[in-house]
CSV table of C-alpha atoms and ligand atoms in Angstrom, one decimal:
chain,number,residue,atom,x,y,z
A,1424,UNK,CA,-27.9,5.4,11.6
A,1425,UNK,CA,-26.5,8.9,11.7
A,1426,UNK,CA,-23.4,9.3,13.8
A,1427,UNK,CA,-21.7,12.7,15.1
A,1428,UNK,CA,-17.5,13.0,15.6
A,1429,UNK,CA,-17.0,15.7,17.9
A,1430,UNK,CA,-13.6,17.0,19.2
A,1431,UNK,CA,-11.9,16.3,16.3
A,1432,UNK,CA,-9.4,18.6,13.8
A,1433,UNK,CA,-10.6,18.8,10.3
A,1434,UNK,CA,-7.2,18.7,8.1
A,1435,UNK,CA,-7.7,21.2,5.2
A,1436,UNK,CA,-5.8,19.3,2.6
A,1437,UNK,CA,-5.6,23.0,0.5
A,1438,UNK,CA,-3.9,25.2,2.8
A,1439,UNK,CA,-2.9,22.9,5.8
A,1440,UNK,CA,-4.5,23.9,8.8
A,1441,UNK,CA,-6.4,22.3,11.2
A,1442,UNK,CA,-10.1,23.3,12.4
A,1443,UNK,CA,-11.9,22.3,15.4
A,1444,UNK,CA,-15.3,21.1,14.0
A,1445,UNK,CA,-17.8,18.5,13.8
A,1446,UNK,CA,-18.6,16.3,11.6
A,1447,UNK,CA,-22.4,14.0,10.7
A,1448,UNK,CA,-22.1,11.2,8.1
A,1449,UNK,CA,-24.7,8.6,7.5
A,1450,UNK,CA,-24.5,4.9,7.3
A,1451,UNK,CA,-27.2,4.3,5.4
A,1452,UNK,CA,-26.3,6.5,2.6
A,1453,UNK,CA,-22.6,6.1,3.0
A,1454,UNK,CA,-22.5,9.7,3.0
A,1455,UNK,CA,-20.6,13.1,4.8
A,1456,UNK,CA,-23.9,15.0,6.1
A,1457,UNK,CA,-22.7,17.8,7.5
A,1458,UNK,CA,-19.7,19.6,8.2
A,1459,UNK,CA,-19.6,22.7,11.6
A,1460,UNK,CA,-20.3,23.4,14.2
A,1461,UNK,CA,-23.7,22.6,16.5
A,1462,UNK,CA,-24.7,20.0,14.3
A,1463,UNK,CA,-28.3,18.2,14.8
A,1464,UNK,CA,-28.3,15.6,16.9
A,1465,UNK,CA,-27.5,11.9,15.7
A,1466,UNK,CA,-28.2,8.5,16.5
A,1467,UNK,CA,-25.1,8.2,18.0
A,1468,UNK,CA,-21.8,10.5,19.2
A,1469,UNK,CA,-18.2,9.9,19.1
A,1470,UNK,CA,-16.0,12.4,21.4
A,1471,UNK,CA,-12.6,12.6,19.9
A,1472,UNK,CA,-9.8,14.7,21.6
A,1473,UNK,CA,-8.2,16.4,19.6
A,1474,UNK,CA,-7.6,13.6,16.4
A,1475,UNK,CA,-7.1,14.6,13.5
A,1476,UNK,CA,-9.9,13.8,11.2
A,1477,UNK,CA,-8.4,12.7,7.6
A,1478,UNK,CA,-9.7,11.0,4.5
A,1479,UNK,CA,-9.3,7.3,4.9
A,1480,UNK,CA,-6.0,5.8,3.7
A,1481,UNK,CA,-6.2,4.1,0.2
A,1482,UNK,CA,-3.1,1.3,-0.1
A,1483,UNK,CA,-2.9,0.3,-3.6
A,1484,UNK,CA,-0.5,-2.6,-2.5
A,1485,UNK,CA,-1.3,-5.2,0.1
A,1486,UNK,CA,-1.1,-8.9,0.2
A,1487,UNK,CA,-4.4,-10.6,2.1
A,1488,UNK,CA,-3.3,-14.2,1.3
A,1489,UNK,CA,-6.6,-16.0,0.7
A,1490,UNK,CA,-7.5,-18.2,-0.7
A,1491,UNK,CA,-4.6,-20.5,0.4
A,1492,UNK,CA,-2.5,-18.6,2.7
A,1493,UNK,CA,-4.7,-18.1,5.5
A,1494,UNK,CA,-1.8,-19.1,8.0
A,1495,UNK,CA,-0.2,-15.9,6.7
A,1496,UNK,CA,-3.4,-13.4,6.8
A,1497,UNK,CA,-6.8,-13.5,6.0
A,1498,UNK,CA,-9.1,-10.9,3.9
A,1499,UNK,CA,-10.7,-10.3,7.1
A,1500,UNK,CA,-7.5,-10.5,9.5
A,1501,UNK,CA,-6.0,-8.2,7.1
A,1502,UNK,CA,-8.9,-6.1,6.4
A,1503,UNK,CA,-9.1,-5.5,10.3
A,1504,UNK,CA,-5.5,-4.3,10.4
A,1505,UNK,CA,-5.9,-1.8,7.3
A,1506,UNK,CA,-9.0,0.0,9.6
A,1507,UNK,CA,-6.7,-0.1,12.5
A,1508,UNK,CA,-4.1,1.7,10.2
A,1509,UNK,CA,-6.3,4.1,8.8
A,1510,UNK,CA,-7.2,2.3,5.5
A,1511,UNK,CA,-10.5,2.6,4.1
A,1512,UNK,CA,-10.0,0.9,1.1
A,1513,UNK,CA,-6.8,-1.7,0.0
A,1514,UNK,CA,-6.2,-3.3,-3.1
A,1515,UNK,CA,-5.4,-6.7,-2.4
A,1516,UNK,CA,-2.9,-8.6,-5.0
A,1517,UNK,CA,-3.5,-12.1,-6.2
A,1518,UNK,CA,-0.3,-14.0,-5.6
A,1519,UNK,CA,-2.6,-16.2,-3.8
A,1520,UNK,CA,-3.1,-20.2,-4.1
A,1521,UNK,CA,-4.7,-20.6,-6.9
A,1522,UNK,CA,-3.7,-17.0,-7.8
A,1523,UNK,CA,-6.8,-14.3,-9.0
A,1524,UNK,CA,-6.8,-15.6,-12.5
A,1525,UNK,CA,-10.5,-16.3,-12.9
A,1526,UNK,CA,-13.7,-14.2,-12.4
A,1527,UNK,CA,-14.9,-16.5,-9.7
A,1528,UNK,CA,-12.0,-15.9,-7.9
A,1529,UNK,CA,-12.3,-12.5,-7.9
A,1530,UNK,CA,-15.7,-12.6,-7.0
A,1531,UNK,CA,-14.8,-14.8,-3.8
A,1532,UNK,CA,-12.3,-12.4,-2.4
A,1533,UNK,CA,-15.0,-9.3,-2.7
A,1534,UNK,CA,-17.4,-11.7,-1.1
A,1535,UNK,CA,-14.8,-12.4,1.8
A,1536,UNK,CA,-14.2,-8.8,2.2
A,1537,UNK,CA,-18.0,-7.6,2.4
A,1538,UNK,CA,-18.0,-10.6,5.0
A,1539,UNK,CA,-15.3,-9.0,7.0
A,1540,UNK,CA,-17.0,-5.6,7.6
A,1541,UNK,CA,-13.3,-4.2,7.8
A,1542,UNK,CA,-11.2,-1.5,5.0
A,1543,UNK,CA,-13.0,-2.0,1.3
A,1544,UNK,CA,-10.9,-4.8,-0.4
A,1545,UNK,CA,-10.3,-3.8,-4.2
A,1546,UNK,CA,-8.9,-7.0,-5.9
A,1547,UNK,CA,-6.3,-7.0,-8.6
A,1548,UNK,CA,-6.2,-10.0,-10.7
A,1549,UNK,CA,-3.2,-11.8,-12.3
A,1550,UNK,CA,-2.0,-10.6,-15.7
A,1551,UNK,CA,-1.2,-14.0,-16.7
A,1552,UNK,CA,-2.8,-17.6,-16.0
A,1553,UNK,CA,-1.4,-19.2,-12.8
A,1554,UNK,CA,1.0,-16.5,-12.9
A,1555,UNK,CA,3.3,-18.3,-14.4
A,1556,UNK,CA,4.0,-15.7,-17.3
A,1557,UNK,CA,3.0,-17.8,-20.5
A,1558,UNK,CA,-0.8,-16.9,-21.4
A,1559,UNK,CA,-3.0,-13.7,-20.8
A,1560,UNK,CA,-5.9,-14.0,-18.5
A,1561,UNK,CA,-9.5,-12.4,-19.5
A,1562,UNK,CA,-8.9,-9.0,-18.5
A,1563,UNK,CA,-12.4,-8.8,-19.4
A,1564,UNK,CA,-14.3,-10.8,-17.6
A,1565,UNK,CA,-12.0,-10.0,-14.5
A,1566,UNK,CA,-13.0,-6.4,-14.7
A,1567,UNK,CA,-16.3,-7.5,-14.7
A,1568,UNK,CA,-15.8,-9.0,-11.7
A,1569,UNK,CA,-15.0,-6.4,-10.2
A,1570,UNK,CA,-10.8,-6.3,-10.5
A,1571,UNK,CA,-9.6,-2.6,-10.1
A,1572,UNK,CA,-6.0,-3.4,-12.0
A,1573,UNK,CA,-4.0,-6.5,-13.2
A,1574,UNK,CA,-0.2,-7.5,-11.8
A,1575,UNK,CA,1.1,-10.9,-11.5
A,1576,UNK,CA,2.9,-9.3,-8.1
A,1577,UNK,CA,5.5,-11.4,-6.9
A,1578,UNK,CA,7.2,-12.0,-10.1
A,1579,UNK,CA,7.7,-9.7,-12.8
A,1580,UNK,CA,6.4,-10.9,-16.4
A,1581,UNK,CA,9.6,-11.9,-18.2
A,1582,UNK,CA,8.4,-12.0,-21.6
A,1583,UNK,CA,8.3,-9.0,-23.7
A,1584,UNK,CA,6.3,-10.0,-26.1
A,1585,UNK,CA,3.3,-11.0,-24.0
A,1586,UNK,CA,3.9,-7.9,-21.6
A,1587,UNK,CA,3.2,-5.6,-25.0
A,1588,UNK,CA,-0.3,-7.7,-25.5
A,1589,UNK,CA,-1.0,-7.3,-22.3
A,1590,UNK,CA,-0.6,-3.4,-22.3
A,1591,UNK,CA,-2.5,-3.8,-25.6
A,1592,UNK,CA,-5.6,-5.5,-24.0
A,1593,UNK,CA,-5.6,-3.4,-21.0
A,1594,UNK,CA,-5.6,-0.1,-22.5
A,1595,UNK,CA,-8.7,-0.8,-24.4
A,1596,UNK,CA,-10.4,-2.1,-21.0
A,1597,UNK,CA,-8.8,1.3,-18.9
A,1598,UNK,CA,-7.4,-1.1,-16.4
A,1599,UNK,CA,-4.1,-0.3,-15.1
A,1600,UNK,CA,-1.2,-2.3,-14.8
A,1601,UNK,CA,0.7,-3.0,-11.6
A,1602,UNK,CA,4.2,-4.2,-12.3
A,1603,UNK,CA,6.7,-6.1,-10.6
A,1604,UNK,CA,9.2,-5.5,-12.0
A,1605,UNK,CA,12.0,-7.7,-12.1
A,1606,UNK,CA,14.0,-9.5,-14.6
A,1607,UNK,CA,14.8,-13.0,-12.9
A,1608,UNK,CA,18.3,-13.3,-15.7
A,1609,UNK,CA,19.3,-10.8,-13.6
A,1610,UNK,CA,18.0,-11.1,-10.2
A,1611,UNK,CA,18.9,-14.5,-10.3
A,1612,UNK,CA,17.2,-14.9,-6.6
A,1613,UNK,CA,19.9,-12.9,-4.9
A,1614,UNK,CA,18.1,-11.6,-1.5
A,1615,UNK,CA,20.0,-8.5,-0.4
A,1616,UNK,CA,21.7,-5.4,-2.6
A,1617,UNK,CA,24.9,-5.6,-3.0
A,1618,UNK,CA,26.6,-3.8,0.5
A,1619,UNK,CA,24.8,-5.7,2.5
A,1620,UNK,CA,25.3,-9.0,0.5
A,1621,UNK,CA,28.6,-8.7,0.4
A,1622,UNK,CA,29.2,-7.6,4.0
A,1623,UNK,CA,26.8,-10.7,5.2
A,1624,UNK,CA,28.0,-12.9,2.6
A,1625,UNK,CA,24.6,-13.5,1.1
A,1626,UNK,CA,23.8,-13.4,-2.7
A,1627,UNK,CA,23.0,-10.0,-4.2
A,1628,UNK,CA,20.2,-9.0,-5.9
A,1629,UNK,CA,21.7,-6.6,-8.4
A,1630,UNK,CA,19.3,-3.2,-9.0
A,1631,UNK,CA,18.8,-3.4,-12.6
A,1632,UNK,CA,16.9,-6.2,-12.4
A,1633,UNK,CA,14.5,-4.2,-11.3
A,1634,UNK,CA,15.3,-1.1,-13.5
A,1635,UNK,CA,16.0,-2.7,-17.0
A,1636,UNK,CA,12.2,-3.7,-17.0
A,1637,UNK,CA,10.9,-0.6,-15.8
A,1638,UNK,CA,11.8,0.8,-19.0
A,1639,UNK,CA,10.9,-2.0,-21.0
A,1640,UNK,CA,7.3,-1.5,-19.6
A,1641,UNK,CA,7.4,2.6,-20.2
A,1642,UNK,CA,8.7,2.0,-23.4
A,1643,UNK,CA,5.1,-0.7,-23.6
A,1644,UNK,CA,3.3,1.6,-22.0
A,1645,UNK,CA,4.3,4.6,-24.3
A,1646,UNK,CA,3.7,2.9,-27.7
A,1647,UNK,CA,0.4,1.2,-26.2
A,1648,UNK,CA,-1.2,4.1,-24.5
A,1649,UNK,CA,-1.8,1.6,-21.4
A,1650,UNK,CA,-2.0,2.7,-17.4
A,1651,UNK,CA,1.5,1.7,-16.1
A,1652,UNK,CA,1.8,1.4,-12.3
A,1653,UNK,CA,5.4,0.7,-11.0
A,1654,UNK,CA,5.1,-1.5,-8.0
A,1655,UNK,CA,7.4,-0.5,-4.7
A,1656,UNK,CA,10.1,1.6,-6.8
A,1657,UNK,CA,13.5,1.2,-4.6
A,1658,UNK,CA,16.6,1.9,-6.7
A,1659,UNK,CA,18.0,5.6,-8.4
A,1660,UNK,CA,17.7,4.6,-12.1
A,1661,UNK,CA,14.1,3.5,-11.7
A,1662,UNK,CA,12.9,7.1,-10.1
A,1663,UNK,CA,14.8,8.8,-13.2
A,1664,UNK,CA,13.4,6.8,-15.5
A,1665,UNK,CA,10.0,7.2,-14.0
A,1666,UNK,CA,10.7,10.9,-14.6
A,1667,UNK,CA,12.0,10.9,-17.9
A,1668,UNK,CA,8.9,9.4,-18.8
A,1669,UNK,CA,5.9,11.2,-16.8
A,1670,UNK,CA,8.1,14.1,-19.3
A,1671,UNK,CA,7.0,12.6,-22.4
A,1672,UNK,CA,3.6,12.4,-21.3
A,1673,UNK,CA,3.2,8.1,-20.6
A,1674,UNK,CA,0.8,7.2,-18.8
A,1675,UNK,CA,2.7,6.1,-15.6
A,1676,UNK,CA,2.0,6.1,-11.5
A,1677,UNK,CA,4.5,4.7,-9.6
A,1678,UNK,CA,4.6,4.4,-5.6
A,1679,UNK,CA,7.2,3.8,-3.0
A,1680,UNK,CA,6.9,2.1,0.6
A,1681,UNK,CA,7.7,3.5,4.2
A,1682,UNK,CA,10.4,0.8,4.2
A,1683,UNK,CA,12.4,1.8,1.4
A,1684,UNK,CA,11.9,5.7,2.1
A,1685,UNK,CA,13.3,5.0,5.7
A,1686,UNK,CA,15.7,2.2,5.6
A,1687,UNK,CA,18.2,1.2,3.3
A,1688,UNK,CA,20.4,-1.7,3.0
A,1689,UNK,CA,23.0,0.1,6.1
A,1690,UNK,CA,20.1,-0.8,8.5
A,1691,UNK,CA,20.7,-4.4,7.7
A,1692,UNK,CA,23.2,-5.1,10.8
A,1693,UNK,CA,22.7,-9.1,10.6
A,1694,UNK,CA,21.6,-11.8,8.3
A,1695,UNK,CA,18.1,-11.9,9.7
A,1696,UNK,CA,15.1,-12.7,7.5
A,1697,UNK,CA,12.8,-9.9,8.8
A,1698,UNK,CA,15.0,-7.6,6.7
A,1699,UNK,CA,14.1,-9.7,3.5
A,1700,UNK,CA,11.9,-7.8,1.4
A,1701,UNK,CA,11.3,-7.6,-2.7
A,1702,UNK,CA,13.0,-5.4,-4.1
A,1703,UNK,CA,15.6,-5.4,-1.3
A,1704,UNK,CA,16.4,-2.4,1.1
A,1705,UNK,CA,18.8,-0.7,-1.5
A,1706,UNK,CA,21.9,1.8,-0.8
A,1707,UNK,CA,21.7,5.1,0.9
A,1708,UNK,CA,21.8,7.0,-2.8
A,1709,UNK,CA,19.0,4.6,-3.7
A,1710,UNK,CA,16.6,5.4,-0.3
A,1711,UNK,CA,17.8,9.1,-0.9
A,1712,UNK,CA,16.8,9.5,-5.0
A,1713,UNK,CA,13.3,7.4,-3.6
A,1714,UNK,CA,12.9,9.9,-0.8
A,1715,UNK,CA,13.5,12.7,-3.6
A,1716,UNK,CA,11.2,11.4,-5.9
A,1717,UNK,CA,8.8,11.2,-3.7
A,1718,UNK,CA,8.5,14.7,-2.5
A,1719,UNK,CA,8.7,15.9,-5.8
A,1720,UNK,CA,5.8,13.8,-7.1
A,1721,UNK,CA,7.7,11.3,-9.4
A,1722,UNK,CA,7.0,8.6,-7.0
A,1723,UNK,CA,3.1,9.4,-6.4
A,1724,UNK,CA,1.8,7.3,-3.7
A,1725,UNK,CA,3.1,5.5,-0.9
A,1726,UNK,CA,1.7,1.5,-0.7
A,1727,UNK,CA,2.6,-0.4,2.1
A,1728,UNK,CA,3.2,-3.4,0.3
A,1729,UNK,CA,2.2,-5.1,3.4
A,1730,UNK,CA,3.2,-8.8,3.0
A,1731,UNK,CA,2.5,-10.7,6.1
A,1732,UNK,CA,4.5,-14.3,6.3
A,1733,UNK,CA,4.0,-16.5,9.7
A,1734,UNK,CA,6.9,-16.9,12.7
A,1735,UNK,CA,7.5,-19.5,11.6
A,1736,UNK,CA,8.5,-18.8,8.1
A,1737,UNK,CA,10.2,-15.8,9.2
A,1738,UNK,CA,12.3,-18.1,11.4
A,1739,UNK,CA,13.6,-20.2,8.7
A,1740,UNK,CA,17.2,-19.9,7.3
A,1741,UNK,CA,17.8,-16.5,5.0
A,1742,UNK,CA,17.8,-18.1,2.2
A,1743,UNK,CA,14.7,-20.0,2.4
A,1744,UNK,CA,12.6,-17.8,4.0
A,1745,UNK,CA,10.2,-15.8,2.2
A,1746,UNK,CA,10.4,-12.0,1.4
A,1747,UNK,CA,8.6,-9.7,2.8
A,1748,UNK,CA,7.3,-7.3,5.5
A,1749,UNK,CA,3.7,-6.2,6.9
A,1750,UNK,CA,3.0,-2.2,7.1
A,1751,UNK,CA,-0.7,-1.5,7.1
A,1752,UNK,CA,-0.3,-0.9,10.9
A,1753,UNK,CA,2.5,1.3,10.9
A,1754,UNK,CA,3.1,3.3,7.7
A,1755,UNK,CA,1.3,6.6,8.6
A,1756,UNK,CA,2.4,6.8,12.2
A,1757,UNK,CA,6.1,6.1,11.1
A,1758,UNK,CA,6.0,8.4,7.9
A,1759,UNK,CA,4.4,11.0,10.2
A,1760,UNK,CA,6.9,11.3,12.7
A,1761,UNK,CA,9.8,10.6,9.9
A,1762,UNK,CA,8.7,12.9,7.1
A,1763,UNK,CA,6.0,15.2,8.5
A,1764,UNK,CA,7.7,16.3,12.0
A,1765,UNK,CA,11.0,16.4,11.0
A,1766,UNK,CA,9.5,19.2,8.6
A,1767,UNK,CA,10.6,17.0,5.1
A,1768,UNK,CA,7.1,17.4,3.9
A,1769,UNK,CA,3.6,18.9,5.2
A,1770,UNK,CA,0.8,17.1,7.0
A,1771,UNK,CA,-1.5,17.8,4.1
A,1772,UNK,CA,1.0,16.3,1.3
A,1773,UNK,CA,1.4,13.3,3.1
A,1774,UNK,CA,-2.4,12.7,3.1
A,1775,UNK,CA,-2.4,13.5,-0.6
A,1776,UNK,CA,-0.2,10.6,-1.2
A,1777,UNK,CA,-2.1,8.1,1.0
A,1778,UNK,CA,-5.7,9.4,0.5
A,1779,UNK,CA,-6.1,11.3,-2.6
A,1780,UNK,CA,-4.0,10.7,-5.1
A,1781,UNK,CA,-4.3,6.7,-4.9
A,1782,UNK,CA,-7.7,7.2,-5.6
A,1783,UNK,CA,-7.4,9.4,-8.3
A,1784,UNK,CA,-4.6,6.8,-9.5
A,1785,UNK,CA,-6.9,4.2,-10.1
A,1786,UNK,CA,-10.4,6.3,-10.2
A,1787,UNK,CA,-11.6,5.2,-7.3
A,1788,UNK,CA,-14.0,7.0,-4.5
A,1789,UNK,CA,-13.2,8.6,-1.5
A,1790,UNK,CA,-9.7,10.5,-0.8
A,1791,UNK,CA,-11.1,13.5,0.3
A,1792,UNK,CA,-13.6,14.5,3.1
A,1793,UNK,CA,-16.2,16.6,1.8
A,1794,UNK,CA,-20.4,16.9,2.1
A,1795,UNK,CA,-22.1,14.4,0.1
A,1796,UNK,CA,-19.0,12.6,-0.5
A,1797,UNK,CA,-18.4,9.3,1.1
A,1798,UNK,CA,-17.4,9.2,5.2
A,1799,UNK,CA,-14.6,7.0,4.8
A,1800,UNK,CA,-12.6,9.3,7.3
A,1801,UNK,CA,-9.8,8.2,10.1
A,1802,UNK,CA,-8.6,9.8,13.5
A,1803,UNK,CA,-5.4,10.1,13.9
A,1804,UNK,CA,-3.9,11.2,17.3
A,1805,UNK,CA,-0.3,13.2,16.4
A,1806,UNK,CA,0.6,14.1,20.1
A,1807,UNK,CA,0.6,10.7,22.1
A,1808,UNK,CA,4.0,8.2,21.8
A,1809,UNK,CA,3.8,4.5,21.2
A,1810,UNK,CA,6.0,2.3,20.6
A,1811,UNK,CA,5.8,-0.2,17.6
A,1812,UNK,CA,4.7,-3.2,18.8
A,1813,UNK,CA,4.1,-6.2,16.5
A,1814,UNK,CA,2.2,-8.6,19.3
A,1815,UNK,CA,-0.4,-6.3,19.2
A,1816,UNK,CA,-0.9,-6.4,15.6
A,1817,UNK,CA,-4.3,-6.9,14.5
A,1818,UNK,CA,-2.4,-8.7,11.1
A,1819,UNK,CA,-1.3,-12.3,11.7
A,1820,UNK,CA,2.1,-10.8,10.4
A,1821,UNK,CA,4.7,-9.6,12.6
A,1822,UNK,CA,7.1,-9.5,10.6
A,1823,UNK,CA,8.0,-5.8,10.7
A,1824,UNK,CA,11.4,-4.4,11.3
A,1825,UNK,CA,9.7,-1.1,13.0
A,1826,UNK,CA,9.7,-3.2,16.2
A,1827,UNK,CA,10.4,-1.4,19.3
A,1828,UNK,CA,10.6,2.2,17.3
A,1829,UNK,CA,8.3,5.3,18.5
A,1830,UNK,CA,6.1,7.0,16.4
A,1831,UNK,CA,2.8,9.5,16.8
A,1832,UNK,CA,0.2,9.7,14.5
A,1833,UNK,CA,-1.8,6.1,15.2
A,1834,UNK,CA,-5.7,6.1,14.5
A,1835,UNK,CA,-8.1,5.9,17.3
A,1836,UNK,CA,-10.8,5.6,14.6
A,1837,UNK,CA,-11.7,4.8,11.2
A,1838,UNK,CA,-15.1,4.6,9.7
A,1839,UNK,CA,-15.6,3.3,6.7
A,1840,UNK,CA,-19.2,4.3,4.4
A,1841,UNK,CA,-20.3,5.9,8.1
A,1842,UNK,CA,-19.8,2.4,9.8
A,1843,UNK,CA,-17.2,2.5,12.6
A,1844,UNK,CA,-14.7,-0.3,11.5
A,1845,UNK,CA,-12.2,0.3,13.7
A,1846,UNK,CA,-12.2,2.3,17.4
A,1847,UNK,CA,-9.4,2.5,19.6
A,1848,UNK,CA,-9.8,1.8,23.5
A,1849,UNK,CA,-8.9,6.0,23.7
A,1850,UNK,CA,-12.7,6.6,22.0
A,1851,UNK,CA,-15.5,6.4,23.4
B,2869,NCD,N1,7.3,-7.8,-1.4
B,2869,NCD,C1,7.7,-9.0,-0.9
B,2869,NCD,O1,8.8,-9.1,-0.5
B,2869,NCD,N2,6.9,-10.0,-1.0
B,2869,NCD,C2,5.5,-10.1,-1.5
B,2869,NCD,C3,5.5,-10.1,-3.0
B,2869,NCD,C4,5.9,-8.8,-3.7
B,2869,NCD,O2,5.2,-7.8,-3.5
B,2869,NCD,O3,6.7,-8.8,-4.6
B,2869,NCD,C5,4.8,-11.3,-1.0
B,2869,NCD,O4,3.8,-11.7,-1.5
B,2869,NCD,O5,5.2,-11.7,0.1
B,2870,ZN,ZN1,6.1,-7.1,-5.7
């Protein structure tokens, strides 16, 4: 079926500006058609007014839960939400029950997620078996499967030694590898940084956990040639040392989250668990030095991270609750109306950091609209106010602390290959 968007504004991700024009894609072929104005007609028309047509998001970071989770999220729970975000394409990380370890496994989630008809699900599989950090999976067989990347997400891999075979073994395959990085000696399950720990009386979770194996990994990644990817970077060192080594040429992407480039550990104003997140909401010189890094390209992507937990394990004690907070819903509208109106960075970089370069990250597709390049395209409407409003999620997680804040910039529509996978009620 061929489908025409009319009334939307074409972001030109060059130069900035916005043209009024129309757009054909194809479902069959997956394809952009055409691009102007007076287009032929189509099987079908969409009459936008006024959205801003951009390349789907691509989140390198999400948690979908299944197999054994499903009272969390579900690929195709999930999957719905990323569309209703704006995502065309998520890469899902296997701290599932049983984690991604085998090929069949992986092969089950893609399954799930063609099932879904939702955002693309990319699955990365676990660096180590179970992850439990003491043997290497097949990187092989798992790329065969289809896994875009490896990360045992959740934990770090405390052992050196096995990191460095790891980095070994993946460089050879081109798969890049997601770390987690954090060094339990020194994290020691602390659950908030240090100000807020201390004010709250709750343990801390000291920063160079995080940052002592971030440059045991570059200094891996250096020596091995490997693809290093730094998971949700939140504390000073890390973005310097990030820096220092994109300077000596390693091969390193790193990305940041909406909820450590807008809150920091100050927001914390009571000892509740929707606040508990890995890494933690650091201190204001942390959220600033992430927020620098970020515009200045150290920090390449934003990944929402989005880790949905159920009410009911959100309402548990601090300490035994889990961590984590969802964001496919949220992160462009709130980044939009934090970083983009506020004039900290430009419509068109923003999209670079949630469209293009995530793609070009990991070599995958899409990122950019273009003819004869795939229609995975959203609309996003930047003049209308809503508030944030977690019980109309379309994730099973609402565990956000975003609740009750305004933002502009939500989709009305998101297509995904030319298929509409999410349509707001404002489209018709
Ligand atoms: N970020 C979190 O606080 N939690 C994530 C795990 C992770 O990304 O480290 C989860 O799986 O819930
Ligand atoms: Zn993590």
């Amino acid at each position: 079926m061929k489908r025409k968007i009319t009334g939307g504004r074409l972001l030109n991700l060059t130069d900035g500006s916005l043209t009024k024009t129309e757009i054909l894609v194809d479902d069959v072929s997956g394809v952009v058609l055409a691009i102007g104005d007076d287009l032929p007609v189509a099987d079908e028309v969409i009459s936008l007014q006024g959205e801003v047509l951009l390349p789907g998001f691509i989140d390198l970071h999400v948690h979908l839960r299944e197999p054994g989770f499903e009272h969390k999220e579900t690929i195709q729970s999930g999957a719905r939400a990323a569309a209703a975000g704006g995502f065309t394409k998520v890469a899902c990380m296997p701290n599932t029950n049983p984690p991604l370890d085998t090929p069949e496994l992986v092969r089950y989630v893609r399954k799930k997620a063609i099932d879904a008809g939702a955002a693309g699900v990319l699955p990365i599989a676990c660096i180590t078996k179970n992850e439990a950090g003491e043997s290497l999976t097949d990187f092989a067989a798992l790329k065969a499967a289809g896994a875009i990347a490896l990360s045992d997400d959740g934990k770090g891999v405390q052992d050196g030694g096995l990191m460095r075979e790891a980095f070994v073994q993946a460089q050879k395959l081109s798969l890049p590898i997601s770390i987690h990085a954090e060094d339990e000696s020194i994290a020691r399950d602390g659950v908030f940084n240090e100000g807020a720990a201390l004010r709250l009386g709750v343990s801390i979770q000291h920063g160079e956990s995080e940052s002592a194996m971030i440059a045991r990994d570059i200094l891996l990644a250096e020596q091995t040639g490997a693809h290093l990817h730094v998971c949700h970077v939140s504390v000073e060192p890390a973005v310097a040392l990030i820096r220092w080594a994109k300077q000596r040429g390693v091969h390193v992407t790193a990305e940041v989250t909406p909820h450590h480039l807008l809150l920091s550990e100050a927001s914390i104003d009571r000892a509740d668990p929707v606040y508990k997140v890995n890494p933690p909401l650091r201190s204001e010189t942390d959220r600033q030095a992430c927020l620098a890094g970020f515009l200045d390209g150290t920090l390449d992507v934003v990944a929402t991270d989005h880790a949905p937990h159920s009410a009911e394990e959100k309402a548990r004690p601090l300490s035994a609750a889990p961590f984590g907070m969802v964001g496919i819903e949220t992160v462009f509208p709130l980044l939009y109306t934090h970083l983009v109106e506020p004039g900290l960075m430009s419509l068109q970089e923003l999209v670079l950091r949630m469209s293009t370069k995530p793609a070009l990250a990991f070599g995958l597709s899409g990122g950019v609209i273009r003819v004869g390049g795939p229609a995975d395209i959203t609309a996003v409407d930047v003049d209308t106010t809503h508030t944030i409003d977690p019980t109309k999620f379309l994730s099973k997680g609402t565990n956000t602390p975003f609740a009750g804040w305004q933002a502009r910039g939500f989709s009305n529509l998101t297509l995904l290959q030319g298929k509409v996978i999410y349509q707001s009620r404002e489209v018709k």
